[in-house]
Every structure is written in structure tokens, then in C-alpha cells.
Amino acid sequence: MDKSMITVTSPLLPDLDDFHAMLKEIWASRWITNNGSFHKRLEKELAAYLKVPFISLFTNGTLPLITALQALRITGEVITTPYSFVATTHALWWNGITPVFVDIDPSTGNMDPDKIEAAITPRTTAIMPVHVYGKPCDTVRIQEIADKYGLKVIYDAAHAFGVEVNGESILNAGDMSTLSFHATKVYNTIEGGALVMHDEQTKKRIDYLKNFGFADEVTVVAPGINSKMDEVRAAYGLLNLRQVDSAIAARREVAITYREALRGVDGVTFFDDMPGVKHNYSYFPIFIDAEKYGMTRDELYCRMKEQNVLGRRYFYPLISTFGTYRGLQSAMPENLINACKMADCVICLPMHHALGDGDIKRVLDCIM
């Protein structure tokens, strides 16, 4: 039997000859960073592709979160989810902000809007939801709550590249949205990220903040950091933008195959597509009911690993269980019943554009 490794994800790579041609242009210009021509082109093309008014590129997906909080002058407490990658909450901690965790909606994995109001205190200044697995949050409800209490909303949209609801980009929700272009994402620039904002003045401030706060050669307007994307990764990103649609289409076919095969398996559940949503199929999580399925999530994870099929328990453990955060009152497990349950039963199956029929069969054979 073929025992080659099936990884949980695989990077979308541009054609090497095309990339080499772009590198020759960069070498000829001798301009490799600091808002060069490829950087400007990528910002323009991404804004058009993603249907957003303004976008600013970063060197990774964590720094846009940190910078958004700085730009909006967020302090005190921010309501967020424990069911995410640690960067979401780390960005708050690095800004001296206390995260306040609320439970999730088990039907989506996203922050439960019904839990938000009870978590608001006089110190609350913002809400930071996450579009988990690229599934859109209830942005309307969240915005209604934010408007009622005068709060900012920053969406961690690391998984949500290209996701739309009724033809509108979910990246336009809230005050700002952040993206990750890490190698594991649907669209990648090796490492990279971006911040989406609504107006030109905010973009100018963000661009200052990501370049040490410089407004010109002699004027520093804020204590910024260095988080600019370089020309090499911008060129790589321009080439990947040409093929991301076909990669998403391939991922969709994998998702359809998984769903058709697993729908009748007792003890295994998964998310279906949401009505009116253009998904990007960034992940395919399944949820194991050990009593019905006959083995635990971890037992299945190990069985897959023995067959050289790599799943990922994503998101496990919860952020709220890590040493930095578990002493917070909001981190108590009794406050996060749905999040705890989902974290203990989730496993993300291999999901990427390069999976062949044989690969998919091997994944399914491990489960069925």
C-alpha cells in the first residue's frame, strides 16, 4: 500500500519560471522592500479581487492584528473567542489588553452573539471575533451590539480569504479585518498578511504604523513597528493570485467528496456550506462523537497518523487553557462549554488543491 505522507495542507506554489522572471525584474531594479512596485501592484490587485476599498500588506498575519489594535487605540478589555489560533489573543496581550472569552455557537464554531452583551463591562472597548474555518460570523448581530455600546469591531479573518455573503466580501464588516497569507492558507505569500480598512486616511495611518511611524524622511507620527512585506513575496503573491480560483475550485471538489462519503457514518459530523455564502474551503473539520463512533478523536488521530495521513486537532487545546490566559475568570471551562466540547472532538482532514483521488480514498479509509 502507498505509504507516502498525506499532509493536512500543501502550499499553493507559483510557476517557477514565472517567479524567476519576476525575480529578474526585482534584481534589475535593486529595490527589494519599502513599498516597491510589486508591493503596490499586489495591494491594488488584492483590493480588486477581494472587493474591498483599501488594503495594506504586512510581513505576516499576526502584525496586522497588533497594528489594528494600535490604530484604533483599543485599551482595557476586548471580547473574543477561545476557539482560534493563539495569535488572536496574543495580539491583545502584546497591546496590554485583557481578553474576555465568550463561548461559541456549536453550529458554526464562531463566537456566539448571544453571549457578548453579558461579557461587556465599563472597561470593554472592542470585540474581536474570528471567522472560524472561513465560516462567516453573524456580522449583523455583532455590529448591532457594538453600535449599542459604542465598541469597535476587528475581525480576525485569517481563514476567510475571498469569502463572501450574498456577493459582499465579509472583509468589509466591522472597523477592520485582518488576513493571513501564511503558507498553510488558501492564498499565500509564503509568510504574509494584510489589514483591510474602509477609508484612505486610515490606510495612511496603518502604512505609517507598519514603517516605524514615518510619515516622511524626518517625521515620525507614531511609535510604529517594521512589518512591511518585501518585493519578493509580493511578486510571489501576484502570481498566486492568478491561480487561487482554480485552487479553491479543487478544494471544493474535495469537500464534496468528503461530505458524500461521511454523511452516513455514525458519530461523524461536519459543517455543510452556508446559504448565500461563497466559501473558500480552507479547512474540512469533522467532529467525533466517541460513543457513537466507537473511538475517540485522539484514537482516530493516531490511527490516521499510523497510516501516514496527517490530520490536525484544530483548535485544540483552547487558547483559554494556556498558562497566560487560564487564570482569567472568562477562561473557566464552565463558561465555555461549547468551545470545550468542540475542541475535544474536532479533527481537520487533509484539505488542499493537490489532493488526488487516491489520497482522498486513503483519508476516508482511515475513518470509515
Short mmCIF file of C-alpha atoms in Angstrom, two decimals:
data_model
loop_
_atom_site.label_atom_id
_atom_site.label_comp_id
_atom_site.label_asym_id
_atom_site.label_seq_id
_atom_site.Cartn_x
_atom_site.Cartn_y
_atom_site.Cartn_z
CA MET A 1 0.00 0.00 0.00
CA ASP A 2 1.17 3.52 -0.78
CA LYS A 3 2.54 4.92 2.46
CA SER A 4 3.61 8.34 1.21
CA MET A 5 2.71 11.15 3.60
CA ILE A 6 -0.62 12.92 3.06
CA THR A 7 -0.27 16.29 4.73
CA VAL A 8 -3.14 18.28 6.17
CA THR A 9 -2.32 21.12 3.79
CA SER A 10 0.02 21.90 0.91
CA PRO A 11 1.19 25.34 -0.22
CA LEU A 12 -0.09 26.88 -3.43
CA LEU A 13 3.11 27.49 -5.39
CA PRO A 14 3.52 29.78 -8.42
CA ASP A 15 5.16 28.56 -11.62
CA LEU A 16 8.90 28.63 -11.01
CA ASP A 17 9.76 30.08 -14.42
CA ASP A 18 7.25 32.89 -13.97
CA PHE A 19 8.61 33.59 -10.49
CA HIS A 20 12.15 33.61 -11.80
CA ALA A 21 11.18 36.20 -14.43
CA MET A 22 9.77 38.44 -11.70
CA LEU A 23 12.88 37.95 -9.57
CA LYS A 24 14.99 39.13 -12.51
CA GLU A 25 12.92 42.33 -12.57
CA ILE A 26 13.49 42.83 -8.85
CA TRP A 27 17.23 42.18 -9.19
CA ALA A 28 17.43 44.65 -12.08
CA SER A 29 15.61 47.34 -10.09
CA ARG A 30 17.67 46.67 -6.94
CA TRP A 31 14.53 47.68 -4.98
CA ILE A 32 13.66 44.76 -2.69
CA THR A 33 11.47 46.34 0.02
CA ASN A 34 9.96 49.66 1.20
CA ASN A 35 6.80 49.96 -0.90
CA GLY A 36 8.24 48.89 -4.24
CA SER A 37 6.37 48.36 -7.49
CA PHE A 38 5.34 44.75 -6.83
CA HIS A 39 4.09 45.69 -3.37
CA LYS A 40 1.93 48.45 -4.85
CA ARG A 41 0.63 46.16 -7.58
CA LEU A 42 -0.32 43.44 -5.13
CA GLU A 43 -2.23 45.85 -2.89
CA LYS A 44 -4.17 47.11 -5.91
CA GLU A 45 -4.93 43.66 -7.32
CA LEU A 46 -5.88 42.20 -3.94
CA ALA A 47 -8.27 45.09 -3.22
CA ALA A 48 -9.99 44.44 -6.54
CA TYR A 49 -10.10 40.66 -6.13
CA LEU A 50 -11.35 40.80 -2.54
CA LYS A 51 -13.88 43.61 -3.25
CA VAL A 52 -12.51 45.86 -0.51
CA PRO A 53 -11.79 49.60 -0.70
CA PHE A 54 -8.35 49.67 0.94
CA ILE A 55 -5.79 47.05 1.93
CA SER A 56 -2.33 47.25 3.48
CA LEU A 57 0.19 44.41 3.16
CA PHE A 58 2.17 43.01 6.09
CA THR A 59 5.03 40.58 6.52
CA ASN A 60 2.83 38.08 8.42
CA GLY A 61 -0.70 37.64 9.67
CA THR A 62 -0.14 38.48 13.35
CA LEU A 63 1.22 42.00 12.92
CA PRO A 64 -1.99 43.30 11.27
CA LEU A 65 -3.89 42.29 14.42
CA ILE A 66 -1.40 44.07 16.65
CA THR A 67 -1.42 47.14 14.38
CA ALA A 68 -5.21 47.31 14.08
CA LEU A 69 -5.48 47.49 17.86
CA GLN A 70 -2.91 50.29 17.90
CA ALA A 71 -4.55 52.18 15.06
CA LEU A 72 -7.97 52.11 16.73
CA ARG A 73 -6.41 52.91 20.12
CA ILE A 74 -8.01 49.90 21.78
CA THR A 75 -7.41 49.54 25.53
CA GLY A 76 -8.88 47.79 28.56
CA GLU A 77 -10.82 44.64 27.66
CA VAL A 78 -11.71 43.07 24.33
CA ILE A 79 -14.32 40.35 23.95
CA THR A 80 -13.05 37.46 21.86
CA THR A 81 -13.23 33.71 21.34
CA PRO A 82 -11.15 30.93 22.90
CA TYR A 83 -11.67 28.82 19.75
CA SER A 84 -8.97 30.21 17.47
CA PHE A 85 -5.25 30.17 16.81
CA VAL A 86 -3.23 31.73 19.63
CA ALA A 87 -2.22 34.76 17.55
CA THR A 88 -5.72 36.20 18.00
CA THR A 89 -5.35 36.53 21.76
CA HIS A 90 -1.59 37.10 21.76
CA ALA A 91 -2.17 40.30 19.75
CA LEU A 92 -4.34 41.58 22.60
CA TRP A 93 -1.79 40.61 25.25
CA TRP A 94 1.04 42.35 23.37
CA ASN A 95 -1.03 45.53 23.42
CA GLY A 96 -1.65 45.29 27.16
CA ILE A 97 -5.30 44.41 26.60
CA THR A 98 -7.19 41.82 28.65
CA PRO A 99 -9.04 39.23 26.54
CA VAL A 100 -12.52 38.33 27.70
CA PHE A 101 -13.58 34.96 26.32
CA VAL A 102 -17.15 34.09 25.38
CA ASP A 103 -18.50 30.75 24.26
CA ILE A 104 -19.11 29.70 20.67
CA ASP A 105 -22.13 28.70 18.63
CA PRO A 106 -21.73 24.93 18.05
CA SER A 107 -23.44 25.20 14.66
CA THR A 108 -20.61 27.37 13.29
CA GLY A 109 -17.67 27.37 15.70
CA ASN A 110 -17.86 31.17 15.74
CA MET A 111 -18.40 33.49 18.68
CA ASP A 112 -22.00 33.27 19.93
CA PRO A 113 -23.56 36.76 19.69
CA ASP A 114 -25.99 35.83 22.48
CA LYS A 115 -23.02 35.65 24.88
CA ILE A 116 -21.48 39.04 24.06
CA GLU A 117 -23.65 41.51 25.97
CA ALA A 118 -23.25 39.73 29.29
CA ALA A 119 -19.46 39.98 28.92
CA ILE A 120 -19.41 43.77 28.39
CA THR A 121 -18.03 45.84 31.28
CA PRO A 122 -17.09 49.52 31.64
CA ARG A 123 -13.56 48.53 30.52
CA THR A 124 -14.72 46.91 27.25
CA THR A 125 -13.59 48.84 24.16
CA ALA A 126 -13.88 46.33 21.32
CA ILE A 127 -14.99 42.93 20.04
CA MET A 128 -12.59 40.68 18.16
CA PRO A 129 -14.47 37.80 16.51
CA VAL A 130 -12.90 35.14 14.25
CA HIS A 131 -14.40 33.74 11.05
CA VAL A 132 -13.54 30.17 12.11
CA TYR A 133 -12.57 27.87 9.22
CA GLY A 134 -13.62 30.72 6.92
CA LYS A 135 -17.27 30.46 8.02
CA PRO A 136 -18.71 33.98 8.34
CA CYS A 137 -19.64 35.27 11.77
CA ASP A 138 -23.06 36.80 12.34
CA THR A 139 -21.68 40.22 11.43
CA VAL A 140 -25.07 41.94 11.56
CA ARG A 141 -25.80 40.91 15.15
CA ILE A 142 -22.26 41.68 16.26
CA GLN A 143 -22.39 45.15 14.71
CA GLU A 144 -25.74 45.89 16.36
CA ILE A 145 -24.23 45.10 19.76
CA ALA A 146 -21.10 47.12 19.01
CA ASP A 147 -23.16 50.14 17.96
CA LYS A 148 -25.38 49.88 21.04
CA TYR A 149 -22.37 50.02 23.38
CA GLY A 150 -20.00 52.18 21.31
CA LEU A 151 -17.47 49.39 20.69
CA LYS A 152 -15.03 48.83 17.83
CA VAL A 153 -15.06 45.55 15.91
CA ILE A 154 -11.90 43.96 14.49
CA TYR A 155 -12.37 40.70 12.62
CA ASP A 156 -9.65 38.09 12.58
CA ALA A 157 -10.30 36.88 9.03
CA ALA A 158 -7.14 34.78 8.72
CA HIS A 159 -9.17 31.90 7.26
CA ALA A 160 -11.56 33.99 5.21
CA PHE A 161 -9.72 34.95 2.03
CA GLY A 162 -12.28 35.60 -0.71
CA VAL A 163 -15.30 34.62 1.39
CA GLU A 164 -18.49 36.49 0.50
CA VAL A 165 -22.05 36.67 1.82
CA ASN A 166 -24.66 37.45 -0.83
CA GLY A 167 -21.94 38.83 -3.09
CA GLU A 168 -20.40 41.11 -0.45
CA SER A 169 -16.94 40.48 0.98
CA ILE A 170 -17.06 39.65 4.69
CA LEU A 171 -13.80 41.59 4.95
CA ASN A 172 -15.83 44.79 4.80
CA ALA A 173 -17.57 44.02 8.11
CA GLY A 174 -16.58 45.82 11.29
CA ASP A 175 -13.97 48.57 11.59
CA MET A 176 -11.12 46.46 10.21
CA SER A 177 -10.40 42.89 9.12
CA THR A 178 -7.08 41.09 9.14
CA LEU A 179 -5.83 38.37 6.80
CA SER A 180 -3.06 35.78 6.94
CA PHE A 181 -1.11 34.77 3.84
CA HIS A 182 0.86 32.04 5.60
CA ALA A 183 1.99 29.05 3.53
CA THR A 184 -0.82 26.92 5.00
CA LYS A 185 -3.58 29.24 3.83
CA VAL A 186 -5.74 29.06 0.67
CA TYR A 187 -3.78 32.02 -0.70
CA ASN A 188 -0.23 32.53 0.46
CA THR A 189 2.81 34.74 0.01
CA ILE A 190 4.99 32.23 1.92
CA GLU A 191 4.61 34.38 5.03
CA GLY A 192 2.45 37.47 4.88
CA GLY A 193 -0.78 39.14 5.82
CA ALA A 194 -2.94 42.19 5.30
CA LEU A 195 -5.22 44.65 7.00
CA VAL A 196 -8.48 45.79 5.37
CA MET A 197 -9.90 49.20 6.19
CA HIS A 198 -12.67 51.47 4.91
CA ASP A 199 -11.05 54.81 4.14
CA GLU A 200 -7.88 56.34 2.75
CA GLN A 201 -6.99 58.24 5.91
CA THR A 202 -6.98 55.03 7.96
CA LYS A 203 -4.86 53.29 5.34
CA LYS A 204 -2.34 56.14 5.52
CA ARG A 205 -2.15 55.77 9.31
CA ILE A 206 -1.71 51.99 9.01
CA ASP A 207 1.02 52.44 6.42
CA TYR A 208 2.83 54.79 8.79
CA LEU A 209 2.49 52.39 11.70
CA LYS A 210 3.93 49.43 9.77
CA ASN A 211 7.01 51.52 8.84
CA PHE A 212 8.21 52.69 12.26
CA GLY A 213 5.68 55.55 12.22
CA PHE A 214 7.48 57.50 9.48
CA ALA A 215 5.30 59.96 7.53
CA ASP A 216 8.33 61.21 5.59
CA GLU A 217 12.12 61.14 5.92
CA VAL A 218 12.18 63.31 9.03
CA THR A 219 8.72 62.97 10.58
CA VAL A 220 7.65 60.16 12.89
CA VAL A 221 3.95 60.46 13.73
CA ALA A 222 3.52 57.39 15.97
CA PRO A 223 5.54 54.62 17.65
CA GLY A 224 5.24 52.17 14.76
CA ILE A 225 6.94 48.87 14.03
CA ASN A 226 8.58 47.31 10.99
CA SER A 227 6.10 44.92 9.39
CA LYS A 228 6.27 45.70 5.68
CA MET A 229 6.02 43.00 3.02
CA ASP A 230 9.08 42.76 0.76
CA GLU A 231 9.13 42.73 -3.05
CA VAL A 232 9.99 39.03 -3.37
CA ARG A 233 6.91 37.89 -1.50
CA ALA A 234 4.74 40.50 -3.23
CA ALA A 235 5.82 39.09 -6.60
CA TYR A 236 5.09 35.56 -5.37
CA GLY A 237 1.67 36.77 -4.24
CA LEU A 238 0.86 38.35 -7.60
CA LEU A 239 1.49 35.02 -9.32
CA ASN A 240 -0.55 33.06 -6.77
CA LEU A 241 -3.47 35.43 -7.23
CA ARG A 242 -3.71 34.20 -10.84
CA GLN A 243 -4.33 30.61 -9.74
CA VAL A 244 -6.16 30.90 -6.42
CA ASP A 245 -9.60 30.49 -8.01
CA SER A 246 -8.67 27.14 -9.54
CA ALA A 247 -7.17 26.05 -6.22
CA ILE A 248 -10.40 26.92 -4.39
CA ALA A 249 -12.41 25.04 -7.01
CA ALA A 250 -10.23 21.96 -6.44
CA ARG A 251 -10.71 22.26 -2.68
CA ARG A 252 -14.47 22.44 -3.18
CA GLU A 253 -14.42 19.11 -5.02
CA VAL A 254 -12.51 17.54 -2.12
CA ALA A 255 -15.11 18.87 0.32
CA ILE A 256 -17.96 17.47 -1.79
CA THR A 257 -16.30 14.04 -1.87
CA TYR A 258 -15.70 14.03 1.88
CA ARG A 259 -19.31 15.00 2.60
CA GLU A 260 -20.80 12.40 0.28
CA ALA A 261 -18.69 9.65 1.86
CA LEU A 262 -19.07 10.65 5.50
CA ARG A 263 -22.69 11.75 5.69
CA GLY A 264 -23.91 8.31 6.74
CA VAL A 265 -21.09 7.49 9.18
CA ASP A 266 -22.49 7.27 12.70
CA GLY A 267 -20.65 9.51 15.16
CA VAL A 268 -19.04 11.72 12.49
CA THR A 269 -20.44 15.17 11.76
CA PHE A 270 -19.21 18.15 9.76
CA PHE A 271 -20.27 21.58 8.53
CA ASP A 272 -22.24 21.99 5.33
CA ASP A 273 -21.98 25.10 3.17
CA MET A 274 -23.93 28.09 4.47
CA PRO A 275 -26.72 29.52 2.25
CA GLY A 276 -25.69 32.58 0.26
CA VAL A 277 -22.01 32.15 1.19
CA LYS A 278 -19.13 31.88 -1.25
CA HIS A 279 -16.79 29.61 0.71
CA ASN A 280 -13.05 29.14 0.20
CA TYR A 281 -12.87 25.57 1.61
CA SER A 282 -9.83 26.42 3.70
CA TYR A 283 -10.41 23.56 6.16
CA PHE A 284 -12.54 20.46 6.50
CA PRO A 285 -13.15 19.79 10.20
CA ILE A 286 -15.03 16.72 11.34
CA PHE A 287 -16.37 16.15 14.85
CA ILE A 288 -16.20 12.78 16.57
CA ASP A 289 -18.85 11.53 18.99
CA ALA A 290 -16.80 8.79 20.64
CA GLU A 291 -19.81 6.93 22.00
CA LYS A 292 -21.47 6.64 18.59
CA TYR A 293 -18.31 6.31 16.51
CA GLY A 294 -16.61 3.69 18.66
CA MET A 295 -13.34 5.52 19.25
CA THR A 296 -12.24 8.91 20.49
CA ARG A 297 -11.00 11.76 18.36
CA ASP A 298 -7.45 11.16 19.59
CA GLU A 299 -7.64 7.46 18.76
CA LEU A 300 -8.71 8.34 15.21
CA TYR A 301 -5.95 10.95 15.00
CA CYS A 302 -3.37 8.32 15.94
CA ARG A 303 -4.81 5.75 13.55
CA MET A 304 -4.57 8.26 10.71
CA LYS A 305 -1.01 9.08 11.69
CA GLU A 306 -0.07 5.39 11.62
CA GLN A 307 -1.29 5.33 8.01
CA ASN A 308 0.81 8.43 7.17
CA VAL A 309 -2.32 10.57 6.95
CA LEU A 310 -1.91 13.78 8.92
CA GLY A 311 -4.98 15.37 10.44
CA ARG A 312 -4.90 18.36 12.74
CA ARG A 313 -6.76 18.88 16.01
CA TYR A 314 -7.58 22.47 15.16
CA PHE A 315 -8.36 24.21 17.53
CA TYR A 316 -7.10 22.13 20.41
CA PRO A 317 -6.26 22.95 23.13
CA LEU A 318 -8.38 26.08 23.57
CA ILE A 319 -6.48 29.36 23.93
CA SER A 320 -8.14 29.79 27.31
CA THR A 321 -6.30 26.72 28.68
CA PHE A 322 -2.80 28.10 28.04
CA GLY A 323 -0.82 29.35 31.01
CA THR A 324 -1.01 33.02 30.06
CA TYR A 325 -4.81 33.04 29.99
CA ARG A 326 -6.21 30.24 32.14
CA GLY A 327 -6.28 32.40 35.29
CA LEU A 328 -8.81 34.78 33.72
CA GLN A 329 -12.35 34.49 35.05
CA SER A 330 -13.68 34.25 31.49
CA ALA A 331 -11.37 31.29 30.82
CA MET A 332 -13.14 29.00 33.27
CA PRO A 333 -14.33 25.85 31.42
CA GLU A 334 -17.86 26.19 32.82
CA ASN A 335 -18.16 29.46 30.87
CA LEU A 336 -17.03 27.84 27.61
CA ILE A 337 -18.98 24.59 27.44
CA ASN A 338 -19.48 24.54 23.66
CA ALA A 339 -15.90 25.57 22.91
CA CYS A 340 -14.52 22.88 25.21
CA LYS A 341 -16.68 20.22 23.60
CA MET A 342 -15.73 21.22 20.07
CA ALA A 343 -12.03 21.39 20.90
CA ASP A 344 -12.15 17.87 22.35
CA CYS A 345 -13.83 16.26 19.33
CA VAL A 346 -12.50 18.13 16.27
CA ILE A 347 -10.03 16.91 13.71
CA CYS A 348 -9.33 18.69 10.43
CA LEU A 349 -8.86 16.33 7.50
CA PRO A 350 -6.29 16.90 4.75
CA MET A 351 -7.66 19.69 2.56
CA HIS A 352 -5.78 21.29 -0.32
CA HIS A 353 -5.75 21.72 -4.09
CA ALA A 354 -3.20 18.95 -4.74
CA LEU A 355 -5.12 16.01 -3.23
CA GLY A 356 -5.72 13.23 -5.75
CA ASP A 357 -8.47 10.62 -5.76
CA GLY A 358 -6.10 8.06 -4.24
CA ASP A 359 -5.19 10.46 -1.45
CA ILE A 360 -8.82 11.14 -0.63
CA LYS A 361 -9.58 7.41 -0.58
CA ARG A 362 -6.74 6.81 1.90
CA VAL A 363 -8.09 9.55 4.17
CA LEU A 364 -11.59 8.12 4.05
CA ASP A 365 -10.37 4.55 4.57
CA CYS A 366 -8.88 5.66 7.89
CA ILE A 367 -12.26 6.94 9.06
CA MET A 368 -14.80 4.52 7.60
#
